[in-house]
Amino acid sequence: MARPAPVISDPCSTARATRDSAASRSGRASSAVGSAVMGNPSCGGWRKIAWRPTQPEGIRLIRSSLIAGAQMVCLVVQMVCPVVQMVCLVVQMVCLVALPAAAEHRESAAGQSQGAPDVVEIVSTNVQGKNVFIPSTIVVGAGKPQTLSIFNTTDTPHGFAIDAAEIHAVLPAGEEHRVELPAMQPGIYPVHCQLHPPHRSARLLVVED
């Protein structure tokens, strides 16, 4: 009859690593950060095993997208800055050219307005059977020449006379006629129709500006 095998009450191994065969503490997988723990407390406690947590794919994609976006923004800024500088330079050049031209135009317009005589409009017409000048009081400035634009609305020629200014004009029927009034001193001067004296009359009022 064969002898029965001995019963092993402790399943744990009693083998121990020697100093030469054991790995150093710093090189052991159980010393790595984030390593997992496994084992059997009945065999002497828990043991650490090498384990490195994996990063979710979504987080990696988001981080990569952010980095790519930041690089793209930097590239766009670098491209836009020279364009902005060029636009500013063009605006400055346009302003330098336009401002003197505008000033010259204003000076020219001012000179023309000062040199050109003022135009005063007058109407020679018939109101309720009476021939009149409108306005009946013609107001002009003193000390400068004036242009009188007289429009005869009737179908008959009439006269326009200012004796003090030596003006004796004939107004054609249905037409405009211009009379150049010389510089006058302040005062009131009679205006009449030399062709039909009783028909119409007015006055010229010359005032200081």
Short mmCIF file of C-alpha atoms in Angstrom, two decimals:
data_model
loop_
_atom_site.label_atom_id
_atom_site.label_comp_id
_atom_site.label_asym_id
_atom_site.label_seq_id
_atom_site.Cartn_x
_atom_site.Cartn_y
_atom_site.Cartn_z
CA MET A 1 0.00 0.00 0.00
CA ALA A 2 1.40 3.36 -1.10
CA ARG A 3 2.11 6.00 1.42
CA PRO A 4 -0.23 9.05 1.06
CA ALA A 5 1.26 12.41 0.05
CA PRO A 6 1.76 14.92 2.83
CA VAL A 7 -0.93 17.59 3.24
CA ILE A 8 0.25 21.18 2.64
CA SER A 9 -1.64 23.41 4.96
CA ASP A 10 -0.19 26.70 3.69
CA PRO A 11 -0.54 27.18 -0.06
CA CYS A 12 1.67 30.22 0.03
CA SER A 13 5.13 29.86 -1.36
CA THR A 14 7.97 30.26 1.06
CA ALA A 15 10.45 31.07 -1.67
CA ARG A 16 12.35 34.27 -1.14
CA ALA A 17 14.40 36.13 -3.68
CA THR A 18 18.02 36.68 -2.94
CA ARG A 19 19.55 40.11 -2.79
CA ASP A 20 21.19 39.67 -6.17
CA SER A 21 18.12 38.34 -7.97
CA ALA A 22 15.63 40.82 -6.51
CA ALA A 23 15.04 44.01 -8.46
CA SER A 24 15.87 47.32 -6.87
CA ARG A 25 13.03 49.22 -5.25
CA SER A 26 13.17 52.05 -7.78
CA GLY A 27 13.07 49.63 -10.72
CA ARG A 28 10.21 47.48 -9.47
CA ALA A 29 6.89 47.66 -11.31
CA SER A 30 5.14 47.82 -7.96
CA SER A 31 6.83 51.16 -7.28
CA ALA A 32 5.38 52.88 -10.35
CA VAL A 33 2.84 55.61 -9.79
CA GLY A 34 -0.69 54.44 -10.54
CA SER A 35 0.10 50.74 -10.31
CA ALA A 36 -2.74 48.38 -9.44
CA VAL A 37 -2.95 46.19 -6.32
CA MET A 38 -3.71 42.51 -6.26
CA GLY A 39 -2.94 39.49 -4.07
CA ASN A 40 -4.23 37.33 -1.26
CA PRO A 41 -4.09 38.58 2.29
CA SER A 42 -3.74 34.98 3.51
CA CYS A 43 -0.48 34.72 1.57
CA GLY A 44 1.21 37.62 3.24
CA GLY A 45 -0.76 40.68 2.09
CA TRP A 46 -1.50 42.59 -1.07
CA ARG A 47 1.09 43.08 -3.83
CA LYS A 48 1.35 45.89 -6.35
CA ILE A 49 1.56 45.11 -10.05
CA ALA A 50 2.58 47.37 -12.90
CA TRP A 51 -0.42 49.29 -14.35
CA ARG A 52 -0.57 52.63 -16.19
CA PRO A 53 -3.95 54.33 -16.56
CA THR A 54 -4.97 55.05 -20.14
CA GLN A 55 -6.17 58.53 -21.24
CA PRO A 56 -9.62 58.63 -22.86
CA GLU A 57 -9.57 59.20 -26.63
CA GLY A 58 -11.94 62.19 -26.38
CA ILE A 59 -9.60 64.11 -24.06
CA ARG A 60 -6.66 63.56 -26.39
CA LEU A 61 -8.68 64.81 -29.35
CA ILE A 62 -9.82 67.93 -27.48
CA ARG A 63 -6.29 68.76 -26.38
CA SER A 64 -4.97 68.26 -29.92
CA SER A 65 -7.73 70.49 -31.31
CA LEU A 66 -6.98 73.25 -28.81
CA ILE A 67 -3.29 73.19 -29.64
CA ALA A 68 -4.00 73.28 -33.38
CA GLY A 69 -6.49 76.14 -32.90
CA ALA A 70 -4.00 78.19 -30.90
CA GLN A 71 -1.36 77.69 -33.57
CA MET A 72 -3.83 78.77 -36.26
CA VAL A 73 -4.78 81.93 -34.33
CA CYS A 74 -1.12 82.87 -33.96
CA LEU A 75 -0.60 82.36 -37.70
CA VAL A 76 -3.63 84.50 -38.61
CA VAL A 77 -2.48 87.31 -36.29
CA GLN A 78 0.95 87.26 -37.89
CA MET A 79 -0.65 87.49 -41.33
CA VAL A 80 -3.16 90.22 -40.41
CA CYS A 81 -0.75 92.60 -38.68
CA PRO A 82 1.17 93.55 -41.86
CA VAL A 83 -2.14 94.09 -43.70
CA VAL A 84 -3.43 96.41 -40.96
CA GLN A 85 -0.20 98.37 -41.01
CA MET A 86 -0.46 98.73 -44.79
CA VAL A 87 -4.07 99.97 -44.56
CA CYS A 88 -3.10 102.56 -41.94
CA LEU A 89 -0.25 103.75 -44.16
CA VAL A 90 -2.58 104.12 -47.15
CA VAL A 91 -5.12 106.08 -45.06
CA GLN A 92 -2.40 108.43 -43.86
CA MET A 93 -1.23 109.02 -47.42
CA VAL A 94 -4.78 109.73 -48.60
CA CYS A 95 -5.31 112.21 -45.77
CA LEU A 96 -2.05 113.99 -46.56
CA VAL A 97 -3.12 114.39 -50.18
CA ALA A 98 -6.81 115.19 -49.58
CA LEU A 99 -6.50 117.79 -46.82
CA PRO A 100 -4.37 120.32 -48.77
CA ALA A 101 -6.59 119.86 -51.83
CA ALA A 102 -9.73 120.50 -49.77
CA ALA A 103 -8.18 123.59 -48.19
CA GLU A 104 -7.20 124.91 -51.62
CA HIS A 105 -10.72 124.29 -52.92
CA ARG A 106 -12.24 126.19 -49.98
CA GLU A 107 -9.89 129.11 -50.50
CA SER A 108 -10.69 129.18 -54.21
CA ALA A 109 -14.44 129.05 -53.56
CA ALA A 110 -14.15 131.81 -50.97
CA GLY A 111 -12.20 133.96 -53.39
CA GLN A 112 -14.76 133.43 -56.12
CA SER A 113 -17.67 134.24 -53.81
CA GLN A 114 -15.95 137.43 -52.67
CA GLY A 115 -15.08 138.51 -56.21
CA ALA A 116 -18.42 137.62 -57.82
CA PRO A 117 -21.29 140.10 -57.44
CA ASP A 118 -24.45 139.12 -55.58
CA VAL A 119 -27.54 138.40 -57.69
CA VAL A 120 -30.85 139.98 -56.65
CA GLU A 121 -34.00 138.65 -58.32
CA ILE A 122 -36.83 141.01 -59.30
CA VAL A 123 -40.12 140.33 -61.10
CA SER A 124 -41.94 142.81 -63.31
CA THR A 125 -45.56 141.67 -63.46
CA ASN A 126 -49.21 142.67 -63.51
CA VAL A 127 -51.28 142.30 -60.34
CA GLN A 128 -55.03 143.00 -60.59
CA GLY A 129 -54.51 145.21 -63.61
CA LYS A 130 -51.64 147.14 -62.06
CA ASN A 131 -48.04 146.88 -63.25
CA VAL A 132 -45.67 146.42 -60.31
CA PHE A 133 -42.15 145.39 -59.37
CA ILE A 134 -41.84 142.55 -56.85
CA PRO A 135 -40.40 143.22 -54.37
CA SER A 136 -41.35 146.85 -54.26
CA THR A 137 -38.34 147.51 -52.00
CA ILE A 138 -35.11 146.11 -53.46
CA VAL A 139 -32.48 145.66 -50.73
CA VAL A 140 -28.77 145.47 -51.60
CA GLY A 141 -25.50 145.85 -49.73
CA ALA A 142 -23.47 149.03 -49.86
CA GLY A 143 -19.99 149.39 -51.31
CA LYS A 144 -20.00 146.40 -53.69
CA PRO A 145 -21.37 145.70 -57.18
CA GLN A 146 -24.65 143.82 -57.55
CA THR A 147 -26.42 142.01 -60.36
CA LEU A 148 -30.15 142.63 -60.72
CA SER A 149 -31.98 139.77 -62.47
CA ILE A 150 -35.32 141.19 -63.67
CA PHE A 151 -37.95 138.91 -65.24
CA ASN A 152 -40.77 140.55 -67.18
CA THR A 153 -43.79 138.23 -66.99
CA THR A 154 -46.06 140.44 -69.09
CA ASP A 155 -46.50 140.44 -72.86
CA THR A 156 -45.40 144.07 -73.12
CA PRO A 157 -41.86 145.50 -72.87
CA HIS A 158 -41.30 147.70 -69.83
CA GLY A 159 -38.52 149.86 -68.51
CA PHE A 160 -36.30 149.66 -65.42
CA ALA A 161 -34.52 152.84 -64.44
CA ILE A 162 -32.40 153.99 -61.48
CA ASP A 163 -31.31 157.51 -62.24
CA ALA A 164 -28.72 157.69 -59.42
CA ALA A 165 -26.90 154.67 -60.88
CA GLU A 166 -27.41 155.80 -64.50
CA ILE A 167 -29.38 152.65 -65.29
CA HIS A 168 -32.10 152.83 -67.98
CA ALA A 169 -32.85 149.29 -69.16
CA VAL A 170 -35.62 147.91 -71.37
CA LEU A 171 -37.16 144.62 -70.23
CA PRO A 172 -38.25 142.39 -73.15
CA ALA A 173 -41.68 140.78 -72.81
CA GLY A 174 -41.61 137.31 -71.23
CA GLU A 175 -37.84 137.30 -70.75
CA GLU A 176 -35.19 137.78 -68.11
CA HIS A 177 -32.89 140.76 -68.30
CA ARG A 178 -29.82 141.38 -66.14
CA VAL A 179 -28.64 144.77 -64.99
CA GLU A 180 -25.24 145.41 -63.41
CA LEU A 181 -25.62 147.72 -60.42
CA PRO A 182 -22.39 149.50 -59.40
CA ALA A 183 -21.28 149.90 -55.80
CA MET A 184 -23.68 152.30 -54.12
CA GLN A 185 -23.57 154.39 -50.99
CA PRO A 186 -26.13 153.65 -48.26
CA GLY A 187 -29.45 155.32 -48.95
CA ILE A 188 -32.84 155.04 -50.69
CA TYR A 189 -33.02 155.46 -54.46
CA PRO A 190 -36.20 155.62 -56.62
CA VAL A 191 -36.84 152.94 -59.25
CA HIS A 192 -39.32 153.54 -62.10
CA CYS A 193 -40.30 152.49 -65.60
CA GLN A 194 -38.98 155.11 -68.01
CA LEU A 195 -41.24 153.80 -70.79
CA HIS A 196 -44.46 154.14 -68.76
CA PRO A 197 -43.75 156.36 -65.74
CA PRO A 198 -47.23 156.14 -64.22
CA HIS A 199 -47.34 152.34 -64.50
CA ARG A 200 -44.97 151.13 -61.84
CA SER A 201 -42.48 152.30 -59.28
CA ALA A 202 -40.27 150.85 -56.54
CA ARG A 203 -37.31 151.84 -54.44
CA LEU A 204 -33.74 150.64 -54.03
CA LEU A 205 -32.60 150.38 -50.40
CA VAL A 206 -28.80 150.27 -50.00
CA VAL A 207 -27.70 149.21 -46.53
CA GLU A 208 -24.40 148.62 -44.76
CA ASP A 209 -23.45 144.95 -44.47
#
